[in-house]
Short mmCIF file of N, CA and C in Angstrom, two decimals:
data_model
loop_
_atom_site.label_atom_id
_atom_site.label_comp_id
_atom_site.label_asym_id
_atom_site.label_seq_id
_atom_site.Cartn_x
_atom_site.Cartn_y
_atom_site.Cartn_z
N UNK A 1 0.83 -1.28 -0.06
CA UNK A 1 0.07 -0.02 -0.03
C UNK A 1 0.85 1.20 -0.21
N UNK A 2 0.43 2.34 -0.64
CA UNK A 2 1.08 3.43 -0.68
C UNK A 2 1.23 4.31 0.64
N UNK A 3 2.24 5.04 0.87
CA UNK A 3 2.42 5.61 2.16
C UNK A 3 1.84 7.28 1.91
N UNK A 4 1.30 7.72 2.98
CA UNK A 4 1.02 9.14 3.11
C UNK A 4 1.49 9.54 4.46
N UNK A 5 2.63 10.43 4.33
CA UNK A 5 3.56 10.65 5.62
C UNK A 5 3.22 12.01 6.21
N UNK A 6 3.14 12.16 7.35
CA UNK A 6 3.21 13.57 8.11
C UNK A 6 4.74 14.00 8.09
N UNK A 7 4.82 15.28 7.72
CA UNK A 7 6.26 15.91 7.84
C UNK A 7 6.26 16.85 8.94
N UNK A 8 5.25 17.86 9.17
CA UNK A 8 5.46 18.74 10.23
C UNK A 8 4.07 19.29 10.60
N UNK A 9 3.97 19.76 11.80
CA UNK A 9 2.88 20.43 12.38
C UNK A 9 3.47 21.70 12.73
N UNK A 10 2.84 22.69 12.26
CA UNK A 10 3.32 24.08 12.48
C UNK A 10 2.14 24.99 12.79
N UNK A 11 2.45 25.94 13.81
CA UNK A 11 1.66 27.10 14.16
C UNK A 11 2.20 28.42 13.80
N UNK A 12 1.55 29.22 13.18
CA UNK A 12 2.17 30.54 12.80
C UNK A 12 1.02 31.61 12.97
N UNK A 13 1.64 32.84 13.26
CA UNK A 13 0.81 34.03 13.48
C UNK A 13 1.51 35.25 13.39
N UNK A 14 0.90 36.35 13.05
CA UNK A 14 1.70 37.55 12.80
C UNK A 14 2.29 38.10 14.07
N UNK A 15 3.54 38.40 14.20
CA UNK A 15 4.20 38.68 15.31
C UNK A 15 4.41 37.73 16.41
N UNK A 16 4.18 36.48 16.07
CA UNK A 16 4.52 35.24 16.92
C UNK A 16 5.57 34.51 16.54
N UNK A 17 6.38 33.78 17.38
CA UNK A 17 7.42 33.00 16.84
C UNK A 17 6.78 31.59 16.18
N UNK A 18 7.12 31.25 15.24
CA UNK A 18 6.63 29.93 14.59
C UNK A 18 6.90 28.88 15.66
N UNK A 19 5.96 27.95 15.87
CA UNK A 19 5.97 26.68 16.70
C UNK A 19 5.87 25.50 15.73
N UNK A 20 6.78 24.66 15.92
CA UNK A 20 6.79 23.55 14.94
C UNK A 20 7.28 22.27 15.62
N UNK A 21 6.52 21.04 15.08
CA UNK A 21 7.02 19.93 15.53
C UNK A 21 7.24 19.08 14.03
N UNK A 22 8.51 18.64 14.02
CA UNK A 22 8.76 17.89 12.77
C UNK A 22 8.65 16.41 12.96
N UNK A 23 8.27 15.56 11.95
CA UNK A 23 8.11 14.20 12.07
C UNK A 23 8.99 13.55 11.16
N UNK A 24 9.61 12.42 11.82
CA UNK A 24 10.64 11.58 10.96
C UNK A 24 9.98 10.64 10.06
N UNK A 25 10.80 10.15 9.14
CA UNK A 25 10.05 9.14 8.13
C UNK A 25 9.46 7.93 8.57
N UNK A 26 9.75 7.67 9.84
CA UNK A 26 9.23 6.34 10.40
C UNK A 26 8.23 6.73 11.69
N UNK A 27 8.34 5.99 12.66
CA UNK A 27 7.51 6.23 13.86
C UNK A 27 8.13 7.43 14.64
N UNK A 28 7.14 8.32 15.14
CA UNK A 28 7.56 9.63 15.79
C UNK A 28 6.81 9.35 17.24
N UNK A 29 7.72 9.44 18.37
CA UNK A 29 7.18 9.39 19.65
C UNK A 29 7.44 10.63 20.23
N UNK A 30 6.26 11.31 20.63
CA UNK A 30 6.26 12.59 21.48
C UNK A 30 6.18 12.22 22.93
N UNK A 31 7.13 12.72 23.74
CA UNK A 31 7.14 12.34 25.20
C UNK A 31 7.52 13.70 25.83
N UNK A 32 7.05 13.64 27.10
CA UNK A 32 7.58 14.74 28.10
C UNK A 32 6.67 14.61 29.34
N UNK A 33 6.92 15.60 30.18
CA UNK A 33 6.12 15.70 31.44
C UNK A 33 4.74 16.03 31.17
N UNK A 34 3.87 16.02 32.30
CA UNK A 34 2.48 16.29 32.05
C UNK A 34 2.42 17.84 31.85
N UNK A 35 1.28 18.20 30.98
CA UNK A 35 0.99 19.59 30.73
C UNK A 35 2.09 20.33 30.03
N UNK A 36 2.79 19.50 28.97
CA UNK A 36 3.85 20.21 28.25
C UNK A 36 3.39 20.20 26.64
N UNK A 37 2.09 19.70 26.39
CA UNK A 37 1.46 19.78 25.03
C UNK A 37 1.55 18.64 24.21
N UNK A 38 1.66 17.61 24.82
CA UNK A 38 1.71 16.33 24.02
C UNK A 38 0.37 15.96 23.51
N UNK A 39 -0.70 16.11 24.25
CA UNK A 39 -2.03 15.90 23.79
C UNK A 39 -2.47 16.94 22.84
N UNK A 40 -2.02 18.23 23.02
CA UNK A 40 -2.43 19.18 22.13
C UNK A 40 -1.82 19.01 20.77
N UNK A 41 -0.72 18.37 20.56
CA UNK A 41 -0.15 18.09 19.29
C UNK A 41 -1.09 17.13 18.62
N UNK A 42 -1.46 15.96 19.46
CA UNK A 42 -2.32 14.89 18.82
C UNK A 42 -3.72 15.53 18.38
N UNK A 43 -4.26 16.38 19.16
CA UNK A 43 -5.56 17.00 18.86
C UNK A 43 -5.38 17.95 17.64
N UNK A 44 -4.26 18.63 17.55
CA UNK A 44 -4.11 19.52 16.48
C UNK A 44 -3.92 18.64 15.06
N UNK A 45 -3.19 17.61 15.27
CA UNK A 45 -3.15 16.80 13.88
C UNK A 45 -4.59 16.23 13.56
N UNK A 46 -5.37 15.74 14.64
CA UNK A 46 -6.75 15.37 14.37
C UNK A 46 -7.62 16.42 13.79
N UNK A 47 -7.41 17.54 14.29
CA UNK A 47 -8.28 18.74 13.77
C UNK A 47 -7.71 18.93 12.31
N UNK A 48 -6.48 18.91 11.84
CA UNK A 48 -6.08 19.25 10.52
C UNK A 48 -6.53 18.22 9.61
N UNK A 49 -6.80 16.85 10.08
CA UNK A 49 -7.20 15.83 9.18
C UNK A 49 -8.60 15.68 9.33
N UNK A 50 -9.45 16.67 9.62
CA UNK A 50 -10.78 16.61 9.55
C UNK A 50 -11.64 16.70 10.76
N UNK A 51 -11.00 16.87 11.88
CA UNK A 51 -11.63 16.95 13.22
C UNK A 51 -12.67 18.22 13.32
N UNK A 52 -13.62 18.10 13.90
CA UNK A 52 -14.62 19.28 13.83
C UNK A 52 -14.22 20.43 14.79
N UNK A 53 -13.43 20.10 15.81
CA UNK A 53 -13.09 21.26 16.93
C UNK A 53 -11.76 20.93 17.47
N UNK A 54 -11.06 22.07 17.77
CA UNK A 54 -9.82 21.86 18.37
C UNK A 54 -9.89 22.80 19.66
N UNK A 55 -9.85 21.99 20.88
CA UNK A 55 -9.77 22.91 22.10
C UNK A 55 -8.53 23.54 22.33
N UNK A 56 -8.56 24.92 22.18
CA UNK A 56 -7.26 25.68 22.30
C UNK A 56 -6.79 25.89 23.56
N UNK A 57 -5.44 25.91 23.63
CA UNK A 57 -4.77 26.27 24.89
C UNK A 57 -4.20 27.47 24.98
N UNK A 58 -4.04 28.18 26.31
CA UNK A 58 -3.59 29.57 26.34
C UNK A 58 -2.30 29.85 25.43
N UNK A 59 -1.49 28.92 25.25
CA UNK A 59 -0.08 29.18 24.45
C UNK A 59 -0.52 29.30 23.03
N UNK A 60 -1.74 28.91 22.47
CA UNK A 60 -2.06 29.03 21.07
C UNK A 60 -2.65 30.38 20.78
N UNK A 61 -2.92 31.26 21.75
CA UNK A 61 -3.53 32.60 21.58
C UNK A 61 -2.49 33.42 20.51
N UNK A 62 -3.07 34.00 19.55
CA UNK A 62 -2.31 34.77 18.54
C UNK A 62 -1.90 33.97 17.42
N UNK A 63 -1.96 32.61 17.40
CA UNK A 63 -1.65 31.95 16.22
C UNK A 63 -2.80 31.72 15.37
N UNK A 64 -2.87 32.33 14.10
CA UNK A 64 -3.88 32.37 13.32
C UNK A 64 -4.02 31.25 12.17
N UNK A 65 -2.81 30.50 11.93
CA UNK A 65 -2.90 29.47 11.01
C UNK A 65 -2.11 28.27 11.53
N UNK A 66 -2.60 26.96 11.12
CA UNK A 66 -2.17 25.76 11.59
C UNK A 66 -1.85 25.09 10.28
N UNK A 67 -0.57 24.46 10.21
CA UNK A 67 -0.07 23.93 8.95
C UNK A 67 0.11 22.45 9.35
N UNK A 68 -0.16 21.65 8.37
CA UNK A 68 0.12 20.07 8.50
C UNK A 68 0.86 19.82 7.14
N UNK A 69 2.02 19.47 7.29
CA UNK A 69 2.83 19.00 5.95
C UNK A 69 2.70 17.57 5.86
N UNK A 70 2.33 17.22 4.65
CA UNK A 70 2.34 15.76 4.21
C UNK A 70 3.22 15.35 3.06
N UNK A 71 3.80 14.23 3.00
CA UNK A 71 4.36 13.81 1.79
C UNK A 71 3.47 12.84 1.08
N UNK A 72 3.16 13.00 -0.09
CA UNK A 72 2.18 12.08 -0.69
C UNK A 72 2.88 10.94 -1.26
N UNK A 73 2.17 9.86 -1.69
CA UNK A 73 2.82 8.51 -2.13
C UNK A 73 3.77 8.65 -3.10
N UNK A 74 3.65 9.79 -3.96
CA UNK A 74 4.71 9.80 -5.18
C UNK A 74 5.98 10.73 -4.58
N UNK A 75 5.99 11.13 -3.28
CA UNK A 75 7.08 11.86 -2.86
C UNK A 75 6.82 13.50 -2.85
N UNK A 76 5.58 13.89 -3.49
CA UNK A 76 5.47 15.32 -3.54
C UNK A 76 4.86 15.84 -2.18
N UNK A 77 5.49 17.23 -1.90
CA UNK A 77 4.86 17.71 -0.66
C UNK A 77 3.42 18.27 -0.77
N UNK A 78 2.82 18.30 0.17
CA UNK A 78 1.53 19.22 0.23
C UNK A 78 1.50 19.70 1.52
N UNK A 79 0.84 20.90 1.74
CA UNK A 79 0.53 21.59 3.03
C UNK A 79 -0.74 22.00 3.20
N UNK A 80 -1.63 21.53 4.32
CA UNK A 80 -2.91 21.78 4.72
C UNK A 80 -2.86 22.98 5.60
N UNK A 81 -3.53 24.05 5.19
CA UNK A 81 -3.52 25.16 6.33
C UNK A 81 -5.05 25.32 6.77
N UNK A 82 -5.12 25.47 7.97
CA UNK A 82 -6.43 25.75 8.56
C UNK A 82 -6.44 26.65 9.64
N UNK A 83 -7.38 27.69 9.70
CA UNK A 83 -7.49 28.60 10.86
C UNK A 83 -8.12 27.96 11.99
N UNK A 84 -7.93 28.35 13.17
CA UNK A 84 -8.66 27.59 14.40
C UNK A 84 -10.17 28.01 14.15
N UNK A 85 -11.11 27.15 14.40
CA UNK A 85 -12.56 27.36 14.16
C UNK A 85 -12.94 27.26 12.77
N UNK A 86 -12.21 27.24 11.65
CA UNK A 86 -12.65 27.25 10.43
C UNK A 86 -13.17 25.85 9.88
N UNK A 87 -14.14 25.80 9.03
CA UNK A 87 -14.83 24.63 8.33
C UNK A 87 -14.05 24.22 7.11
N UNK A 88 -13.20 25.13 6.66
CA UNK A 88 -12.47 24.76 5.50
C UNK A 88 -10.98 24.42 5.75
N UNK A 89 -10.21 23.70 4.76
CA UNK A 89 -8.73 23.66 4.68
C UNK A 89 -8.21 24.07 3.38
N UNK A 90 -7.23 24.98 3.51
CA UNK A 90 -6.54 25.38 2.21
C UNK A 90 -5.53 24.47 1.92
N UNK A 91 -5.46 23.93 0.81
CA UNK A 91 -4.40 23.08 0.22
C UNK A 91 -3.43 23.81 -0.73
N UNK A 92 -2.16 23.53 -0.25
CA UNK A 92 -0.96 24.10 -1.18
C UNK A 92 -0.14 23.00 -1.59
N UNK A 93 0.17 22.83 -2.84
CA UNK A 93 0.97 21.74 -3.28
C UNK A 93 2.50 22.02 -3.36
N UNK A 94 2.89 22.49 -2.11
CA UNK A 94 4.33 22.71 -1.77
C UNK A 94 4.64 22.64 -0.18
N UNK A 95 5.67 22.56 0.21
CA UNK A 95 5.94 22.54 1.57
C UNK A 95 6.02 23.94 2.08
N UNK A 96 5.11 24.28 2.95
CA UNK A 96 5.00 25.62 3.47
C UNK A 96 5.22 25.48 4.97
N UNK A 97 5.89 26.51 5.62
CA UNK A 97 5.99 26.39 6.99
C UNK A 97 6.10 27.79 7.76
N UNK A 98 5.53 28.81 7.03
CA UNK A 98 5.46 30.23 7.50
C UNK A 98 4.19 30.66 7.05
N UNK A 99 3.83 31.84 7.87
CA UNK A 99 2.37 32.46 7.46
C UNK A 99 2.14 32.62 6.12
N UNK A 100 0.97 32.19 5.77
CA UNK A 100 0.70 32.37 4.14
C UNK A 100 -0.38 33.39 3.93
N UNK A 101 -0.15 34.24 3.00
CA UNK A 101 -0.99 35.32 2.76
C UNK A 101 -1.59 35.20 1.46
N UNK A 102 -1.00 34.31 0.61
CA UNK A 102 -1.45 34.12 -0.76
C UNK A 102 -2.58 33.07 -0.90
N UNK A 103 -3.22 33.14 -2.11
CA UNK A 103 -4.35 32.19 -2.34
C UNK A 103 -3.82 30.86 -2.31
N UNK A 104 -4.68 29.79 -1.94
CA UNK A 104 -4.50 28.35 -1.91
C UNK A 104 -4.67 27.82 -3.26
N UNK A 105 -4.19 26.59 -3.45
CA UNK A 105 -4.31 25.82 -4.62
C UNK A 105 -5.67 25.24 -4.77
N UNK A 106 -6.26 24.90 -3.49
CA UNK A 106 -7.67 24.45 -3.59
C UNK A 106 -8.19 24.62 -1.98
N UNK A 107 -9.47 24.69 -2.08
CA UNK A 107 -10.17 25.02 -0.82
C UNK A 107 -11.01 23.60 -0.60
N UNK A 108 -10.89 23.08 0.47
CA UNK A 108 -11.73 21.83 0.88
C UNK A 108 -12.52 21.80 2.11
N UNK A 109 -13.63 21.09 2.06
CA UNK A 109 -14.50 21.10 3.39
C UNK A 109 -13.67 20.19 4.25
N UNK A 110 -13.49 20.64 5.59
CA UNK A 110 -12.49 19.95 6.52
C UNK A 110 -13.20 18.79 7.15
N UNK A 111 -14.34 18.86 7.42
CA UNK A 111 -15.14 17.73 7.99
C UNK A 111 -15.63 16.73 6.99
N UNK A 112 -15.37 15.46 7.09
CA UNK A 112 -15.90 14.55 6.08
C UNK A 112 -17.37 14.63 5.69
N UNK A 113 -17.70 14.65 4.48
CA UNK A 113 -19.00 14.58 3.99
C UNK A 113 -19.07 13.36 3.15
N UNK A 114 -19.97 12.44 3.44
CA UNK A 114 -19.96 11.17 2.61
C UNK A 114 -20.37 11.67 1.17
N UNK A 115 -19.63 10.97 0.15
CA UNK A 115 -20.03 11.25 -1.20
C UNK A 115 -19.52 12.50 -1.78
N UNK A 116 -18.82 13.51 -1.06
CA UNK A 116 -18.39 14.83 -1.41
C UNK A 116 -17.05 14.68 -1.96
N UNK A 117 -16.93 15.14 -3.17
CA UNK A 117 -15.44 15.21 -3.82
C UNK A 117 -14.64 16.36 -3.39
N UNK A 118 -15.31 17.25 -2.71
CA UNK A 118 -14.69 18.54 -2.20
C UNK A 118 -14.20 18.39 -0.79
N UNK A 119 -14.44 17.09 -0.20
CA UNK A 119 -13.86 17.01 1.30
C UNK A 119 -12.44 16.66 1.16
N UNK A 120 -11.78 17.04 2.41
CA UNK A 120 -10.30 16.71 2.62
C UNK A 120 -10.29 15.17 2.60
N UNK A 121 -11.27 14.47 3.33
CA UNK A 121 -11.17 12.95 3.29
C UNK A 121 -11.03 12.43 2.00
N UNK A 122 -11.96 12.88 1.01
CA UNK A 122 -11.92 12.23 -0.34
C UNK A 122 -10.68 12.51 -0.92
N UNK A 123 -10.07 13.60 -0.87
CA UNK A 123 -8.98 13.83 -1.62
C UNK A 123 -7.75 13.17 -1.02
N UNK A 124 -7.67 13.09 0.34
CA UNK A 124 -6.45 12.44 0.85
C UNK A 124 -6.48 10.98 0.82
N UNK A 125 -7.73 10.33 0.61
CA UNK A 125 -7.90 8.88 0.45
C UNK A 125 -7.74 8.43 -0.94
N UNK A 126 -7.88 9.43 -1.88
CA UNK A 126 -7.72 9.17 -3.32
C UNK A 126 -6.27 9.04 -3.72
N UNK A 127 -5.43 9.82 -3.03
CA UNK A 127 -4.03 9.88 -3.24
C UNK A 127 -3.30 8.62 -3.13
N UNK A 128 -3.56 7.89 -2.04
CA UNK A 128 -2.78 6.60 -1.94
C UNK A 128 -3.67 5.47 -2.52
N UNK A 129 -4.77 5.70 -3.12
CA UNK A 129 -5.64 4.67 -3.64
C UNK A 129 -6.70 3.99 -2.78
N UNK A 130 -6.99 4.84 -1.77
CA UNK A 130 -8.00 4.21 -0.73
C UNK A 130 -9.55 4.67 -0.95
N UNK A 131 -9.73 5.52 -1.95
CA UNK A 131 -11.01 6.13 -2.15
C UNK A 131 -12.14 5.23 -2.25
N UNK A 132 -12.10 4.06 -2.89
CA UNK A 132 -13.12 3.21 -3.15
C UNK A 132 -13.11 2.11 -2.13
N UNK A 133 -12.19 2.06 -1.14
CA UNK A 133 -12.10 0.90 -0.22
C UNK A 133 -13.50 0.76 0.64
N UNK A 134 -14.07 -0.34 0.78
CA UNK A 134 -15.33 -0.65 1.44
C UNK A 134 -14.92 -1.39 2.88
N UNK A 135 -15.47 -0.82 3.93
CA UNK A 135 -15.16 -1.41 5.30
C UNK A 135 -16.57 -2.01 5.66
N UNK A 136 -16.42 -3.24 6.29
CA UNK A 136 -17.61 -3.94 6.86
C UNK A 136 -18.03 -3.00 8.16
N UNK A 137 -19.27 -2.84 8.20
CA UNK A 137 -19.62 -1.90 9.48
C UNK A 137 -20.45 -2.73 10.47
N UNK A 138 -21.00 -3.92 10.08
CA UNK A 138 -21.66 -4.63 11.10
C UNK A 138 -21.69 -6.29 10.85
N UNK A 139 -22.21 -6.99 11.65
CA UNK A 139 -22.10 -8.47 11.52
C UNK A 139 -23.00 -8.91 10.37
N UNK A 140 -23.96 -8.03 10.05
CA UNK A 140 -24.81 -8.53 8.84
C UNK A 140 -24.11 -8.34 7.41
N UNK A 141 -22.99 -7.76 7.44
CA UNK A 141 -22.14 -7.65 6.32
C UNK A 141 -22.28 -6.23 5.64
N UNK A 142 -23.04 -5.42 6.35
CA UNK A 142 -23.28 -3.96 5.71
C UNK A 142 -21.87 -3.26 5.62
N UNK A 143 -21.63 -2.49 4.41
CA UNK A 143 -20.42 -1.88 4.31
C UNK A 143 -20.56 -0.42 4.28
N UNK A 144 -19.50 0.36 4.50
CA UNK A 144 -19.37 1.70 4.29
C UNK A 144 -17.96 2.04 3.72
N UNK A 145 -17.84 3.37 3.21
CA UNK A 145 -16.45 3.58 2.77
C UNK A 145 -15.51 3.95 3.91
N UNK A 146 -14.27 3.50 3.51
CA UNK A 146 -13.23 3.86 4.48
C UNK A 146 -13.17 5.35 4.67
N UNK A 147 -12.86 5.82 5.91
CA UNK A 147 -12.85 7.23 6.16
C UNK A 147 -11.50 7.69 6.64
N UNK A 148 -11.15 8.86 6.56
CA UNK A 148 -9.86 9.34 7.03
C UNK A 148 -9.75 9.17 8.55
N UNK A 149 -11.01 9.32 9.36
CA UNK A 149 -10.94 9.14 10.64
C UNK A 149 -10.62 7.68 11.00
N UNK A 150 -10.84 6.76 10.18
CA UNK A 150 -10.34 5.32 10.48
C UNK A 150 -8.91 5.27 10.56
N UNK A 151 -8.18 5.99 9.77
CA UNK A 151 -6.79 5.85 9.62
C UNK A 151 -6.18 6.85 10.69
N UNK A 152 -6.59 8.03 10.92
CA UNK A 152 -6.23 8.78 11.87
C UNK A 152 -6.24 8.16 13.27
N UNK A 153 -7.21 7.45 13.56
CA UNK A 153 -7.42 6.86 14.87
C UNK A 153 -6.32 5.77 15.01
N UNK A 154 -5.94 5.15 13.91
CA UNK A 154 -4.90 4.01 14.29
C UNK A 154 -3.57 4.65 14.15
N UNK A 155 -3.33 6.00 13.54
CA UNK A 155 -2.01 6.53 13.39
C UNK A 155 -1.51 7.32 14.64
N UNK A 156 -2.47 7.75 15.45
CA UNK A 156 -2.24 8.75 16.67
C UNK A 156 -2.72 7.98 17.85
N UNK A 157 -1.72 7.50 18.53
CA UNK A 157 -2.13 6.71 19.70
C UNK A 157 -1.64 7.57 20.91
N UNK A 158 -2.53 7.81 21.81
CA UNK A 158 -2.15 8.72 22.89
C UNK A 158 -1.78 7.94 24.07
N UNK A 159 -1.15 8.43 25.02
CA UNK A 159 -0.68 7.88 26.37
C UNK A 159 -1.89 7.12 27.05
N UNK A 160 -3.17 7.92 27.05
CA UNK A 160 -4.15 7.28 27.73
C UNK A 160 -4.74 6.08 26.99
N UNK A 161 -4.81 6.08 25.67
CA UNK A 161 -5.18 5.00 24.92
C UNK A 161 -4.21 3.67 24.97
N UNK A 162 -2.88 3.97 25.37
CA UNK A 162 -1.98 2.93 25.67
C UNK A 162 -2.22 2.18 26.92
N UNK A 163 -2.70 3.00 28.03
CA UNK A 163 -2.97 2.34 29.24
C UNK A 163 -4.30 1.87 29.33
N UNK A 164 -5.21 1.98 28.39
CA UNK A 164 -6.51 1.53 28.49
C UNK A 164 -6.60 0.03 28.10
N UNK A 165 -7.40 -0.63 28.93
CA UNK A 165 -7.51 -2.03 28.67
C UNK A 165 -8.13 -2.33 27.32
N UNK A 166 -8.77 -1.37 26.80
CA UNK A 166 -9.32 -1.46 25.36
C UNK A 166 -8.23 -1.36 24.43
N UNK A 167 -8.25 -2.35 23.29
CA UNK A 167 -7.18 -2.40 22.38
C UNK A 167 -7.17 -0.92 21.68
N UNK A 168 -5.96 -0.37 21.39
CA UNK A 168 -5.80 0.91 20.65
C UNK A 168 -6.38 0.76 19.45
N UNK A 169 -6.71 -0.24 18.88
CA UNK A 169 -7.22 -0.48 17.56
C UNK A 169 -8.88 -0.20 17.45
N UNK A 170 -9.46 -0.34 18.64
CA UNK A 170 -10.85 -0.12 18.87
C UNK A 170 -11.19 1.29 19.41
N UNK A 171 -12.25 1.80 18.96
CA UNK A 171 -12.63 3.11 19.59
C UNK A 171 -13.62 2.96 20.68
N UNK A 172 -14.36 1.72 20.73
CA UNK A 172 -15.28 1.49 21.88
C UNK A 172 -15.42 -0.11 21.96
N UNK A 173 -16.23 -0.42 22.89
CA UNK A 173 -16.60 -1.86 23.08
C UNK A 173 -17.63 -2.34 22.21
N UNK A 174 -18.40 -1.41 21.54
CA UNK A 174 -19.65 -1.61 20.80
C UNK A 174 -19.32 -2.69 19.77
N UNK A 175 -20.25 -3.66 19.49
CA UNK A 175 -19.93 -4.67 18.45
C UNK A 175 -19.75 -4.25 17.15
N UNK A 176 -20.52 -3.06 16.81
CA UNK A 176 -20.32 -2.50 15.40
C UNK A 176 -19.01 -1.98 15.30
N UNK A 177 -18.48 -1.17 16.42
CA UNK A 177 -17.16 -0.70 16.55
C UNK A 177 -15.94 -1.75 16.21
N UNK A 178 -16.40 -2.77 16.77
CA UNK A 178 -15.29 -3.99 16.67
C UNK A 178 -15.19 -4.59 15.12
N UNK A 179 -16.39 -4.58 14.65
CA UNK A 179 -16.60 -5.09 13.33
C UNK A 179 -15.92 -4.20 12.30
N UNK A 180 -16.08 -2.82 12.40
CA UNK A 180 -15.35 -1.85 11.46
C UNK A 180 -13.99 -1.78 11.68
N UNK A 181 -13.42 -1.97 13.09
CA UNK A 181 -12.05 -1.80 13.38
C UNK A 181 -11.26 -3.04 12.72
N UNK A 182 -11.93 -4.30 12.99
CA UNK A 182 -11.31 -5.45 12.40
C UNK A 182 -11.32 -5.37 10.83
N UNK A 183 -12.28 -4.80 10.11
CA UNK A 183 -12.30 -4.63 8.76
C UNK A 183 -11.30 -3.55 8.23
N UNK A 184 -11.02 -2.51 9.01
CA UNK A 184 -9.98 -1.59 8.58
C UNK A 184 -8.80 -2.22 8.82
N UNK A 185 -8.34 -3.08 9.84
CA UNK A 185 -7.18 -3.63 9.94
C UNK A 185 -6.84 -4.54 9.00
N UNK A 186 -7.96 -5.44 8.52
CA UNK A 186 -7.70 -6.29 7.54
C UNK A 186 -7.31 -5.71 6.14
N UNK A 187 -7.99 -4.61 5.99
CA UNK A 187 -7.78 -3.75 4.60
C UNK A 187 -6.39 -3.34 4.70
N UNK A 188 -6.04 -2.75 5.94
CA UNK A 188 -4.56 -2.20 5.75
C UNK A 188 -3.36 -3.32 5.82
N UNK A 189 -3.71 -4.44 6.48
CA UNK A 189 -2.81 -5.47 6.44
C UNK A 189 -2.64 -6.52 5.09
N UNK A 190 -3.86 -6.48 4.39
CA UNK A 190 -3.92 -7.35 3.17
C UNK A 190 -4.17 -6.62 1.84
N UNK A 191 -4.65 -5.40 1.95
CA UNK A 191 -5.07 -4.61 0.77
C UNK A 191 -6.51 -5.07 0.25
N UNK A 192 -7.07 -5.79 0.87
CA UNK A 192 -8.34 -6.36 0.49
C UNK A 192 -9.60 -5.73 1.24
N UNK A 193 -10.52 -5.23 0.63
CA UNK A 193 -11.53 -4.62 1.40
C UNK A 193 -12.83 -5.45 1.40
N UNK A 194 -13.99 -5.10 1.77
CA UNK A 194 -15.02 -6.07 1.91
C UNK A 194 -16.01 -5.63 0.75
N UNK A 195 -16.64 -6.69 0.20
CA UNK A 195 -17.68 -6.42 -0.84
C UNK A 195 -18.81 -5.62 -0.43
N UNK A 196 -19.38 -4.85 -1.14
CA UNK A 196 -20.35 -3.89 -0.87
C UNK A 196 -21.82 -4.65 -0.74
N UNK A 197 -22.42 -4.56 0.44
CA UNK A 197 -23.59 -5.07 0.80
C UNK A 197 -24.41 -4.12 1.48
N UNK A 198 -25.57 -3.66 0.90
CA UNK A 198 -26.51 -2.73 1.58
C UNK A 198 -27.38 -3.37 2.56
N UNK A 199 -27.43 -3.01 3.89
CA UNK A 199 -28.21 -3.51 4.90
C UNK A 199 -28.88 -2.36 5.60
#
């Protein structure tokens, strides 16, 4: 399967020092003492990849743009830029790490909208070839499309989830959640999705 990699998370604002976390080509572990911003980094990435809201911390005051740098499967850079509280994401087909004042290459809806070709989810899943993947959603065999949230959940594992008796693969103990999680893992490991069944 093709890789879609994070390269950096950057906060920028007029008159503010740039705040950045760079990600390595493999596993990145963020560690530190309590209340040093580890959870905020995870929440920021989730927000940039289609999260509905970002609980801001006092240290984020004055930062008007959040950047998430990605490396596409073909190696090309892409930068997502989103303002705190905005419902859209600006897409730039280059590696940007400073305050942006020019027009973006594309504007997309941040939060996933099923069937929308203008949502961030649709675009990012299409690049590595995941756009048409079907995931089993229940024991009756019903399916749904793979979502970016399915992948974000597996890519960002917090300290709290590591210590939870619930597997980090699962979102909850609900039977439907277990079915979908197993289907997503099967797809990621084998490249085989589930046949479409309407239930």
